[in-house]
Short mmCIF file of C-alpha atoms in Angstrom, two decimals:
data_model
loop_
_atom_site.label_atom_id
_atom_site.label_comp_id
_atom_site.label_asym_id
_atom_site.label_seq_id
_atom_site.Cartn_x
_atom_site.Cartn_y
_atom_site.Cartn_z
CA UNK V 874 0.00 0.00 0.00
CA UNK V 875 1.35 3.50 -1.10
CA UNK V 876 0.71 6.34 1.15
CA UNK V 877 0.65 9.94 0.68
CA UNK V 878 0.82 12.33 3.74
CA UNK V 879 -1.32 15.80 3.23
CA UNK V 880 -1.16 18.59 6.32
CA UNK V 881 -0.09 15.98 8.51
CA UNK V 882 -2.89 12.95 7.79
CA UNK V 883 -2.16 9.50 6.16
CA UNK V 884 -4.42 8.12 3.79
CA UNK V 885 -4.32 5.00 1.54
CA UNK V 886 -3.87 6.32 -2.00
CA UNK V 887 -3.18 3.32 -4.38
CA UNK V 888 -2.57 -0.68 -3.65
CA UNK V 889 0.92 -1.39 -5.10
CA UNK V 890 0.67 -5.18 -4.42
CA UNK V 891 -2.55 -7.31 -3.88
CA UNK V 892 -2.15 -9.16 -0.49
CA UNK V 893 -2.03 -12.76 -0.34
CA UNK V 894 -2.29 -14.15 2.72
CA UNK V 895 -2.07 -12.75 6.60
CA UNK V 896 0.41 -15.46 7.71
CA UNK V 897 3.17 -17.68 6.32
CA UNK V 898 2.28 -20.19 3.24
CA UNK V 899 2.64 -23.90 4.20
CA UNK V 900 2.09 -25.49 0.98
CA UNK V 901 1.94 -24.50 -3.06
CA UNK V 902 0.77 -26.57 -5.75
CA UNK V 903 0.22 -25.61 -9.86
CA UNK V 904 -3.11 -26.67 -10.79
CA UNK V 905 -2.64 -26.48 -15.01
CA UNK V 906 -2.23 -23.63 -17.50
CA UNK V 907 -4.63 -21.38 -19.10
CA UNK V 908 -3.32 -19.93 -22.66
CA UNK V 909 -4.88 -16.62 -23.56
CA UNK V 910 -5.43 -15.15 -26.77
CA UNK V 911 -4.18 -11.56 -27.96
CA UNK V 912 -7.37 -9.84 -26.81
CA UNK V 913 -6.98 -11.16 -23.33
CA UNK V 914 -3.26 -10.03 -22.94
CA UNK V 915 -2.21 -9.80 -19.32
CA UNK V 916 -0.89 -6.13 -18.38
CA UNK V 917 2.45 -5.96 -16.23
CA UNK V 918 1.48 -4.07 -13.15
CA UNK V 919 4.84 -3.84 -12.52
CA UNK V 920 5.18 -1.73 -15.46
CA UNK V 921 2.48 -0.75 -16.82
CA UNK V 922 3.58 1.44 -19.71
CA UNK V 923 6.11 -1.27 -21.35
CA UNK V 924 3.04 -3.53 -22.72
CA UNK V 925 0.47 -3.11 -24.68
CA UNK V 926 -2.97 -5.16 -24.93
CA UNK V 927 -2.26 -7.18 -27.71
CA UNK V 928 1.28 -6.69 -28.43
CA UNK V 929 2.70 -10.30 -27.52
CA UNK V 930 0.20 -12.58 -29.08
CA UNK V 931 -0.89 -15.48 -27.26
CA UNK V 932 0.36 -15.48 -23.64
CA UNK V 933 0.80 -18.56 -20.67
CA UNK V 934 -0.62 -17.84 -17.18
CA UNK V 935 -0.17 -20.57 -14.72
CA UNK V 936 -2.58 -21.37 -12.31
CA UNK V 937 -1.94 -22.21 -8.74
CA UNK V 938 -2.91 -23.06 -5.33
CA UNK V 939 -1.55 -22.05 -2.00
CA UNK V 940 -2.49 -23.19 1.36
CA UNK V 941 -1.31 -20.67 4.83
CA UNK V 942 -1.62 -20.59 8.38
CA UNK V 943 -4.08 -17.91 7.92
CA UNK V 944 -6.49 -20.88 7.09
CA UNK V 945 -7.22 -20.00 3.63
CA UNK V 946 -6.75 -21.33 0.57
CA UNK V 947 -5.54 -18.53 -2.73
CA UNK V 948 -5.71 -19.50 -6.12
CA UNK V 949 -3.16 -17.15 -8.34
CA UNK V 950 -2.40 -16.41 -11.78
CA UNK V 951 1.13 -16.35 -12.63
CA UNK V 952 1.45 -15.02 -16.21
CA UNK V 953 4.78 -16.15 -18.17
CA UNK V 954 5.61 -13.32 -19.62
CA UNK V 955 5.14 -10.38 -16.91
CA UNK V 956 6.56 -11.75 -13.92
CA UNK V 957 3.36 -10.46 -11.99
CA UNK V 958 1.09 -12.50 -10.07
CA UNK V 959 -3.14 -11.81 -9.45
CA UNK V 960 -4.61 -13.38 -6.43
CA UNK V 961 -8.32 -14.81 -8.22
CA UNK V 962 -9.91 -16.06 -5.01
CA UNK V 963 -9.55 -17.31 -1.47
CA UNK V 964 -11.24 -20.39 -0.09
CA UNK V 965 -12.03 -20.18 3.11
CA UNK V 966 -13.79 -23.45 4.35
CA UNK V 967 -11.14 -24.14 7.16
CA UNK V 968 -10.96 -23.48 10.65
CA UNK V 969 -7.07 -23.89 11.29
CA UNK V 970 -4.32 -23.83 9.29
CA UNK V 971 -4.05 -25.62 5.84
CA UNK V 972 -0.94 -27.77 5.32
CA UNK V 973 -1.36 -29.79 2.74
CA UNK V 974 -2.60 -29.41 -0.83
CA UNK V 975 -3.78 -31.81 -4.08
CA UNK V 976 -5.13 -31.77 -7.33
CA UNK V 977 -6.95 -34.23 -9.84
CA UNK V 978 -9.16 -34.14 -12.22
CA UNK V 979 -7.85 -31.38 -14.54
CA UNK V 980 -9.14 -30.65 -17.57
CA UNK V 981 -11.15 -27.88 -19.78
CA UNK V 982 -14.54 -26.23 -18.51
CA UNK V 983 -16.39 -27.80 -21.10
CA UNK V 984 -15.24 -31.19 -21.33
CA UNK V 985 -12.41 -33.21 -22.59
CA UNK V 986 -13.25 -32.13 -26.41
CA UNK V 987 -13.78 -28.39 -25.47
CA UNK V 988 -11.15 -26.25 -27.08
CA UNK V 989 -11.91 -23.34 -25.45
CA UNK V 990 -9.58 -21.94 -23.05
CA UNK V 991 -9.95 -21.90 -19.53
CA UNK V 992 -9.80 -24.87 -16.85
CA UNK V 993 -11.07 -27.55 -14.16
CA UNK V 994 -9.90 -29.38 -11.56
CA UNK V 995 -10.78 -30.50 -8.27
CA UNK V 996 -8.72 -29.77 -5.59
CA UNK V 997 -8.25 -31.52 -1.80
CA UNK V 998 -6.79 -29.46 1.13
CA UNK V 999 -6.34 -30.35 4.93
CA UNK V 1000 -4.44 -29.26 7.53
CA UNK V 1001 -5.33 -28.74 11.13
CA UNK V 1002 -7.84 -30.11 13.72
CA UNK V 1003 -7.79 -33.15 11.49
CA UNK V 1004 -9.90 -31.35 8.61
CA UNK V 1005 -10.09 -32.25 5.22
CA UNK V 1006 -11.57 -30.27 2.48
CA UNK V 1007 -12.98 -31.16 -1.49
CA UNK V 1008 -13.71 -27.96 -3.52
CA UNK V 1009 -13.63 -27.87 -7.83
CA UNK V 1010 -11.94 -24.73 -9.25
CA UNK V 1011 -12.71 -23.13 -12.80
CA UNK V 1012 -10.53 -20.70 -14.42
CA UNK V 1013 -12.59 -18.68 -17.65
CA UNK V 1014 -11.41 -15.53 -19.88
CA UNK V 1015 -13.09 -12.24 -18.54
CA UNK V 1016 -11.24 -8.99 -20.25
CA UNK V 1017 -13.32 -7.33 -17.27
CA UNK V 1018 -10.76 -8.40 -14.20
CA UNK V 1019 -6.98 -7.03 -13.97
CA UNK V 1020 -6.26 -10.66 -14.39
CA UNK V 1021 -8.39 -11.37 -17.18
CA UNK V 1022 -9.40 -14.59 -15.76
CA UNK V 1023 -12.81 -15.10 -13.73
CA UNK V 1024 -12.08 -17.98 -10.72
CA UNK V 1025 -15.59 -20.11 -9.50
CA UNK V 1026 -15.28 -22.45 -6.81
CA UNK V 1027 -17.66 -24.92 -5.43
CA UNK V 1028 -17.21 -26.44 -2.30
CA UNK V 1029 -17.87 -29.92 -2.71
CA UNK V 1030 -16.93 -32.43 0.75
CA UNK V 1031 -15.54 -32.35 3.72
CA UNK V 1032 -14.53 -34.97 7.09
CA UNK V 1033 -13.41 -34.23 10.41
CA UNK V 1034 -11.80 -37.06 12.32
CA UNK V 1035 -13.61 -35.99 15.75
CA UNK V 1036 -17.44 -35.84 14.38
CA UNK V 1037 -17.03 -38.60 12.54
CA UNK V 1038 -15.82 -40.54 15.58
CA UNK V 1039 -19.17 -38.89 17.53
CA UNK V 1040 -21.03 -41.18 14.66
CA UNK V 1041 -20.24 -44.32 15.93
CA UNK V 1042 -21.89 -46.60 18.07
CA UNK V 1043 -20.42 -48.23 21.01
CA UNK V 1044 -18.55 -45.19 20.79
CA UNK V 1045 -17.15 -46.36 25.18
CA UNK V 1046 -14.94 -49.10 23.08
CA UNK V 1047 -13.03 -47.15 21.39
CA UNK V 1048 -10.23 -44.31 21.75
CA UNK V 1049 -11.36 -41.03 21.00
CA UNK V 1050 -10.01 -39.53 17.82
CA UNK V 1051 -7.65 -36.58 18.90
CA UNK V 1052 -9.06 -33.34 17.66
CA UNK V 1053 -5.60 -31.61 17.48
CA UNK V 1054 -4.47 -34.12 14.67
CA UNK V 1055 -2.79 -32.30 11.94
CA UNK V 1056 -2.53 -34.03 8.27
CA UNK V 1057 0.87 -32.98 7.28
CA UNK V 1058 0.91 -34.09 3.81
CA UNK V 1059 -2.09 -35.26 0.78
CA UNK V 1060 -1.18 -37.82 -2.40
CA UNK V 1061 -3.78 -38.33 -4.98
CA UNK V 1062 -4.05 -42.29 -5.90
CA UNK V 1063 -5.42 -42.91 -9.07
CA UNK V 1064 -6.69 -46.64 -9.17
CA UNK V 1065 -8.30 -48.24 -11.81
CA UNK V 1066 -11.74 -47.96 -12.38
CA UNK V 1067 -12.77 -51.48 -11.81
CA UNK V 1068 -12.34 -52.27 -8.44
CA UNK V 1069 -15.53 -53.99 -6.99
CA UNK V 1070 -17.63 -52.32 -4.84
CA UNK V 1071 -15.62 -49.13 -4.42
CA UNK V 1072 -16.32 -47.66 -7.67
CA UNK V 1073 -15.26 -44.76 -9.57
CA UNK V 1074 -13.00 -42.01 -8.00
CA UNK V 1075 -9.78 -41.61 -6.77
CA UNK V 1076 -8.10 -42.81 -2.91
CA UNK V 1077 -6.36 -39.69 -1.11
CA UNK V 1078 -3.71 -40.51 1.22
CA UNK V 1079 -2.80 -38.67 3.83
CA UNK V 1080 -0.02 -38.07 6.08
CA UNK V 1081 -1.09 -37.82 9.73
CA UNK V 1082 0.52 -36.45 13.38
CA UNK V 1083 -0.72 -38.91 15.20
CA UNK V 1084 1.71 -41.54 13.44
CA UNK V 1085 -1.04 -42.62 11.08
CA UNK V 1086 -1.28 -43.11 7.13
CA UNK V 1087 -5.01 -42.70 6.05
CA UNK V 1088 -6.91 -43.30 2.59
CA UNK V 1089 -9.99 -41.37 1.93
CA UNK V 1090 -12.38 -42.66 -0.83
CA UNK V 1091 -13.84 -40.02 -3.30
CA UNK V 1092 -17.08 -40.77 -4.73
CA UNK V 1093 -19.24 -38.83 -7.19
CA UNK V 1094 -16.51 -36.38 -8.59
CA UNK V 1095 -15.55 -35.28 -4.95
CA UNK V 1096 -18.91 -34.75 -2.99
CA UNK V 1097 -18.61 -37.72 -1.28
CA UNK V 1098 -15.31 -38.26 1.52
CA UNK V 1099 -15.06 -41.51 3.37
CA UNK V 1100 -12.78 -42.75 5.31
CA UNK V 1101 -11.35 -45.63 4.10
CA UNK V 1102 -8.10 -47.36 5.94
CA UNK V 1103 -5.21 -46.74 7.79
CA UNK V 1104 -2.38 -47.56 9.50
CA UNK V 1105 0.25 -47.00 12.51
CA UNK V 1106 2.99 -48.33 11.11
CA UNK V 1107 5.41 -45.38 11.37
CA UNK V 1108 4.43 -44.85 15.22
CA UNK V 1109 5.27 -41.24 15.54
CA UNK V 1110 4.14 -37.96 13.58
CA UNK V 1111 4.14 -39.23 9.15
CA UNK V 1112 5.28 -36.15 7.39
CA UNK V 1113 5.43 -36.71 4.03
CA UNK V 1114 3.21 -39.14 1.53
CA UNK V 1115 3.90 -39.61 -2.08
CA UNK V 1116 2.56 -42.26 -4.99
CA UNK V 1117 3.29 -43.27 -7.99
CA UNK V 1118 2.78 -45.72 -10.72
CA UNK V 1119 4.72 -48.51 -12.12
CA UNK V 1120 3.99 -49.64 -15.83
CA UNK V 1121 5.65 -52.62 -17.30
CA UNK V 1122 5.07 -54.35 -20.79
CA UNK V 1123 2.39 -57.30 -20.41
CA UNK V 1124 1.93 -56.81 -16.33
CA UNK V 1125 -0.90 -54.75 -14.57
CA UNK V 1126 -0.71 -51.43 -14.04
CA UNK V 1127 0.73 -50.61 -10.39
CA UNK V 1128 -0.03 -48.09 -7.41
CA UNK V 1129 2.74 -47.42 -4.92
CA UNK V 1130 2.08 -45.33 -2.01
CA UNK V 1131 5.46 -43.85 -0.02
CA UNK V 1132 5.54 -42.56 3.29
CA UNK V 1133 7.62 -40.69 5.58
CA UNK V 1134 8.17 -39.95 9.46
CA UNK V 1135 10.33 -38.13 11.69
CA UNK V 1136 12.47 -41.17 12.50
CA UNK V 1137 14.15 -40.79 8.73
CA UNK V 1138 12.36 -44.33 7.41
CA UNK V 1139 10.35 -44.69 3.82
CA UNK V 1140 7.18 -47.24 3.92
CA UNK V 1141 5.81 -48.53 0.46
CA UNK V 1142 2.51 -49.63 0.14
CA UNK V 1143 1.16 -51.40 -2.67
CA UNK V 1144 -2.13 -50.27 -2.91
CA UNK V 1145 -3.39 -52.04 -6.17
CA UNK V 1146 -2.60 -55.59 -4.22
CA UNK V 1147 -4.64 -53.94 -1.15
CA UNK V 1148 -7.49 -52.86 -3.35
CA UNK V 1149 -8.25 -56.40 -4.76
CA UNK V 1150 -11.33 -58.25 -4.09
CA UNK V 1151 -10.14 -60.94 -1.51
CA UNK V 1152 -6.74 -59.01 -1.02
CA UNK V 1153 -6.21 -59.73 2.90
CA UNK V 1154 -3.66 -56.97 3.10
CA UNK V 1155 -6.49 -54.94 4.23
CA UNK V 1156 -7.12 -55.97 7.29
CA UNK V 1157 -11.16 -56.06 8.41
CA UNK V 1158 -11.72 -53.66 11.58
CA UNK V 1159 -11.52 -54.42 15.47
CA UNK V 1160 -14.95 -52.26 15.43
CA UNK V 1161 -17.75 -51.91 12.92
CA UNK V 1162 -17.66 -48.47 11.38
CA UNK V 1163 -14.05 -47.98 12.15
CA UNK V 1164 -11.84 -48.22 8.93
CA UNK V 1165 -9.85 -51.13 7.29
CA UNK V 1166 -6.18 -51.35 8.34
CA UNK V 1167 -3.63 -51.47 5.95
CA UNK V 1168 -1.50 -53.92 7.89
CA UNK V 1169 2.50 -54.02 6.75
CA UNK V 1170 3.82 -52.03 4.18
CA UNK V 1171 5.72 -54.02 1.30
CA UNK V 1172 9.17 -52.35 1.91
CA UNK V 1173 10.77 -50.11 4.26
CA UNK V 1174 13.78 -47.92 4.12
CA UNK V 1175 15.91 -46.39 6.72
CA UNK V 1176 16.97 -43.23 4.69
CA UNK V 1177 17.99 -41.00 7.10
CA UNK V 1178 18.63 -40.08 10.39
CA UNK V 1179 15.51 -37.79 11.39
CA UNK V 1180 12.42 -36.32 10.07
CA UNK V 1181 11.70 -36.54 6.05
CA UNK V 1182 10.20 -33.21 5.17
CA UNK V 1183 10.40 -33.41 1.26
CA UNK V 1184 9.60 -36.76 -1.20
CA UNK V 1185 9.68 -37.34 -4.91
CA UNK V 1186 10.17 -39.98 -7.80
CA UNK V 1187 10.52 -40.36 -11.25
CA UNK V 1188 10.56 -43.03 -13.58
CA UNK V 1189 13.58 -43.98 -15.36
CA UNK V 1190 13.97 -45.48 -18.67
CA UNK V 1191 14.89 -48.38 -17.99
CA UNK V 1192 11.76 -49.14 -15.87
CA UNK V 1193 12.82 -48.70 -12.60
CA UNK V 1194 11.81 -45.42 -10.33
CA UNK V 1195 14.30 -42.81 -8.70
CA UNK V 1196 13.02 -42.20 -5.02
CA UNK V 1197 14.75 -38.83 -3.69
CA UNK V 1198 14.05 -37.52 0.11
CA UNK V 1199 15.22 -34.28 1.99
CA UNK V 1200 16.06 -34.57 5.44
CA UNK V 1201 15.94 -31.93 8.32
CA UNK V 1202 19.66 -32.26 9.23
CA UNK V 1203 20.35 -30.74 5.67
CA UNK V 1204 21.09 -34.19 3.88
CA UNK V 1205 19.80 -35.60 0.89
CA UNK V 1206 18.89 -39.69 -0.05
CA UNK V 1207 18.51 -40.69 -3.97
CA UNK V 1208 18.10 -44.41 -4.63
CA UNK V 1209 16.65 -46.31 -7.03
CA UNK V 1210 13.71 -48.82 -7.12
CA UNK V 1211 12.88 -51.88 -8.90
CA UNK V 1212 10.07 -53.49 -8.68
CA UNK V 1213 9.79 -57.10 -9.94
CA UNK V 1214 7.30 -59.59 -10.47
CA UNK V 1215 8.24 -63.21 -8.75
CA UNK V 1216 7.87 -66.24 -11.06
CA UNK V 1217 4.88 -68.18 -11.52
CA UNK V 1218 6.18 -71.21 -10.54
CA UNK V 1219 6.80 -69.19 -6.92
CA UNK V 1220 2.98 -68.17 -6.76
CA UNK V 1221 0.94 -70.39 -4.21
CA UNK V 1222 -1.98 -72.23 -6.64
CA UNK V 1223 -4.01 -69.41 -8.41
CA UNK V 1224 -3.14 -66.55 -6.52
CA UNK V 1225 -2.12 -63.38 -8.43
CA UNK V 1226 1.72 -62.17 -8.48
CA UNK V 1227 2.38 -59.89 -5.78
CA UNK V 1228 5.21 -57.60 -6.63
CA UNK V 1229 8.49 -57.31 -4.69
CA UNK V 1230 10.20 -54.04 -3.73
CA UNK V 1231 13.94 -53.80 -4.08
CA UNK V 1232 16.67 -50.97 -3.97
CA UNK V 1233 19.42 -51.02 -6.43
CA UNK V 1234 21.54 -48.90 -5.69
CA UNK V 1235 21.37 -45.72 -2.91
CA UNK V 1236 23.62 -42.72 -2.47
CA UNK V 1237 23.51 -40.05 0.22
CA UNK V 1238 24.87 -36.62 0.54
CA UNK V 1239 25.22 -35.43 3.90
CA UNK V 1240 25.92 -31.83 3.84
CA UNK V 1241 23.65 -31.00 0.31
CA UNK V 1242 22.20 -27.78 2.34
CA UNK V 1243 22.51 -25.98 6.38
CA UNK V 1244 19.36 -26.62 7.05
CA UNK V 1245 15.97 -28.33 6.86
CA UNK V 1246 15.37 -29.58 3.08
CA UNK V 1247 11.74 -28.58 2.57
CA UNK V 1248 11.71 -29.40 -0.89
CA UNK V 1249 13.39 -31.66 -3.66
CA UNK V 1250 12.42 -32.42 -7.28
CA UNK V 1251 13.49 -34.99 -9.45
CA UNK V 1252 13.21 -33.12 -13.07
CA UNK V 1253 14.67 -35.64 -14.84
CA UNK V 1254 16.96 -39.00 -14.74
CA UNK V 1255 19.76 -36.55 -14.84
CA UNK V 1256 18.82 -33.54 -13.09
CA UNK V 1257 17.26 -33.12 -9.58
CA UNK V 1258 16.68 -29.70 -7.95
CA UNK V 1259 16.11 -29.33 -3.80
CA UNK V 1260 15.11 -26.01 -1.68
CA UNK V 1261 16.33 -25.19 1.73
CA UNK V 1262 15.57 -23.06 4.95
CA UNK V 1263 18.96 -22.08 4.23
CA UNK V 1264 17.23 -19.92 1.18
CA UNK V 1265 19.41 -21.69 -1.70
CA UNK V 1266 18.04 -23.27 -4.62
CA UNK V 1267 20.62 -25.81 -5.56
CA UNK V 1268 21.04 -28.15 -8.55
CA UNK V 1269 22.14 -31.49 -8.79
CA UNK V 1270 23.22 -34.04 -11.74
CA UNK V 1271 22.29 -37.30 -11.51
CA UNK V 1272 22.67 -40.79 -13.13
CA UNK V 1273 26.65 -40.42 -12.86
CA UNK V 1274 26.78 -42.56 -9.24
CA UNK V 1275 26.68 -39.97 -6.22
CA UNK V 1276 24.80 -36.56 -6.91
CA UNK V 1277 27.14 -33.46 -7.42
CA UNK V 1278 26.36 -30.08 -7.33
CA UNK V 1279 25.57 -27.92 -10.58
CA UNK V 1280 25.19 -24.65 -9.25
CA UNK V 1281 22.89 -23.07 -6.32
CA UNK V 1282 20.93 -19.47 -5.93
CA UNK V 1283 19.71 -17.51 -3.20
CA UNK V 1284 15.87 -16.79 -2.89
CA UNK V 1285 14.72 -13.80 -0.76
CA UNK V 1286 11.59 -16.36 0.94
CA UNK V 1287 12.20 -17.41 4.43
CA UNK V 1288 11.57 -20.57 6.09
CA UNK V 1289 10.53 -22.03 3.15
CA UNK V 1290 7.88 -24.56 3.63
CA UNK V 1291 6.92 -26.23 0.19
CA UNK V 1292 8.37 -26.27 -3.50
CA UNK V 1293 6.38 -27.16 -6.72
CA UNK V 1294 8.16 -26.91 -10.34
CA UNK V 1295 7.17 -27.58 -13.82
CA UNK V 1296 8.08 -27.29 -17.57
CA UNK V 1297 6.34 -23.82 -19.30
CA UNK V 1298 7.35 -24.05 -22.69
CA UNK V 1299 11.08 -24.60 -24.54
CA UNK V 1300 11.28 -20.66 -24.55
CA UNK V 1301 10.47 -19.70 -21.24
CA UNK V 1302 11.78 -23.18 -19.55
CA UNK V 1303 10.61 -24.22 -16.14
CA UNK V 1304 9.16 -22.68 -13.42
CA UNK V 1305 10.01 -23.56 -9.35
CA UNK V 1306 7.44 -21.56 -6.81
CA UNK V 1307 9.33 -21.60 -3.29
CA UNK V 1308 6.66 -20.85 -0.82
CA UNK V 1309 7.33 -19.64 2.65
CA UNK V 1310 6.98 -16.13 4.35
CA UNK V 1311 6.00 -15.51 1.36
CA UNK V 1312 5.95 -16.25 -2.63
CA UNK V 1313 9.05 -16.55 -4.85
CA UNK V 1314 8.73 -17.70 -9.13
CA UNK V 1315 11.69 -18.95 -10.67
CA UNK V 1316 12.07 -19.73 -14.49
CA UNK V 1317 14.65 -21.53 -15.05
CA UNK V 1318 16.47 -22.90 -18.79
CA UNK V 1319 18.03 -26.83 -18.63
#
């Protein structure tokens, strides 16, 4: 806010910057990208007088989500070509602080054959007092707004662990759900869409305080949030959960689910195996209405020596996954993962191949950053890029046995909380968003 002082009195004059939120950002995601045509050209408020409407052609504004202690949730517009960012809209459905963010479902307002632009998606959040959130975003033109995008949001679900523990019956058998249970971290599970009597719709996992991994089922394109399983495997506070997918000629299509606690260890979870009809890896509950547990996890890793506060993979060519992790001592953990199918003449009678977890090969650097590594990204099989509390944004080459360093920059965000990149276009790069006390944009050229 710019201020103008006349015979001694301050008034507001003109808003410089658009605020974003009252308190420090916990997490950032990117939603999907909205391209523009001339007639909607985004203006650079930064400099106003260097662009004209129309001059550039069509132009790239990214979409994104961030989640704060404030308890709201922003959506922005991040335009590629101005460096300028437009707060659309704030969600605010939560009564504590939001720490975790995800997003499925994208696509075009229209449908999967609409050609106009614009966009869709449906977006989870949670964070504190063990609250989870299900709300669809869409992103249209409108040359009316500074942004020239219009933002509609429709809250769709929502599940508290404490009222829906006041649901149950026999409710003097059980432990009562603890209200102050933060979920630290969301993963969207795409399964396939013929399990039996589940039906269509995604599983959200979610990293818990109270030492447990949870999977919520969403039903009817998000309005519907149950409960599903869990587990207390990890046995202290689960920071971080990630999945992915592992694809291999002439074998089924497979869901991994990796989690991450304090204590430095990685869980995988094979959730297509737990999904089956007749899997017992889910196991039935002690009480009716209470959800399945998920039992043992396939494979666990001890990768470092205290809490895991950042999580990715990538496939590799070769059809194995790298697994990177970022630890809170400063250290970084890169290993790769195979994943094999036994032989069928070690299968017991007609029971399908379960697959078995392995780790090829593992390297660790100790002193990658001085403090907490909040986030890490695996860009490609050769290139992985991690943030820090210590406000550097460092590069690292892989595929050449340990990681080594590339080069590093300083960012002006402190206590950076949560990192999200992704590829723009071959002339403008990549982009990284480090999100902290505050909101810093990167683009970036490989």
């Amino acid at each position: 806010m710019l201020y103008r002082a006349l015979g001694g009195c301050i008034r507001p004059n003109v808003i410089l910057r658009e605020g974003l939120h009252g308190r420090e950002i916990t997490c950032v995601k990117r939603v999907g990208t909205v391209t523009l045509g001339p007639e909607f050209e985004v203006p650079n408020l930064e400099h106003p007088d260097s662009l004209e409407p129309g001059s550039e052609g069509p132009g790239l504004i990214d979409i994104v989500i961030t989640g704060s202690e404030d308890t709201t949730v922003c959506v922005l517009a991040l335009p590629t070509t101005t460096g300028s960012a437009h707060a659309l809209t704030s969600v605010c459905n939560h009564i504590s602080s939001v720490r975790a963010l995800a997003v499925w479902a994208v696509g075009t307002p229209g449908g999967p054959q609409d050609t106009r632009p614009g966009l869709t998606a449906q977006v989870v959040s949670a964070g504190g007092r063990a609250e989870i959130h299900c709300f669809s975003v869409m992103v249209t033109p409108d040359a009316s707004t500074p942004s020239r995008l219009a933002c509609h949001v429709m809250h769709l679900s929502s599940h508290r662990l404490d009222e829906y523990w006041d649901r149950q019956r026999n409710k003097h058998k059980m432990i009562k759900v603890d209200p102050e249970t933060r979920y630290m971290s969301l993963a969207i599970c795409e399964l396939d869409n013929d399990r039996p009597g589940l039906g269509p719709g995604p599983l959200v996992a979610a990293a818990c305080s109270d030492g447990a991994v949870r999977l919520f089922l969403l039903q009817d394109s998000g309005r519907i949030l149950h409960l599903l399983a869990e587990s207390f495997h990890h046995k202290r506070c689960v920071l971080k959960v990630h999945s992915f997918t592992h694809e291999a000629p002439n074998q089924r299509r497979r869901l991994i689910l990796c989690s991450a606690a304090t204590d430095g260890s990685l869980a995988f979870w094979d959730l297509t195996t737990a999904m089956d009809k007749g899997s017992t890896t889910l196991e039935l509950p002690a009480h009716p209405g209470l959800p399945y547990q998920m039992g043992t996890p396939s494979m666990t890793v001890q990768a470092h020596s205290c809490g895991v506060n950042s999580l990715h993979t990538l496939p590799t060519p070769e059809g194995h996954h790298l697994v990177a992790s970022g630890s809170e001592d400063g250290s970084l953990h890169v290993f790769t993962l195979a994943v094999k199918m036994p032989e069928p003449e070690e299968a017991d009678g007609e029971a399908e191949l379960v697959p078995q977890l392995c780790v090829l090969e593992e390297y660790s650097v100790p002193c990658a950053h001085a403090a907490h590594v909040t986030g890490v990204k695996i860009l490609s099989p050769k290139l992985m890029v991690s943030a820090s509390i210590d406000q550097r944004l460092t590069f690292w080459r892989l595929g050449q046995g340990e990681p080594t360093f590339m080069n590093s920059t300083v960012y002006h965000v402190p206590d950076v909380a949560d990192m999200d990149c992704w590829p723009v276009s071959p002339e403008f790069g990549h982009r990284c968003a480090l999100a902290g006390q505050g909101l810093e944009v990167y683009n970036w050229y490989d």
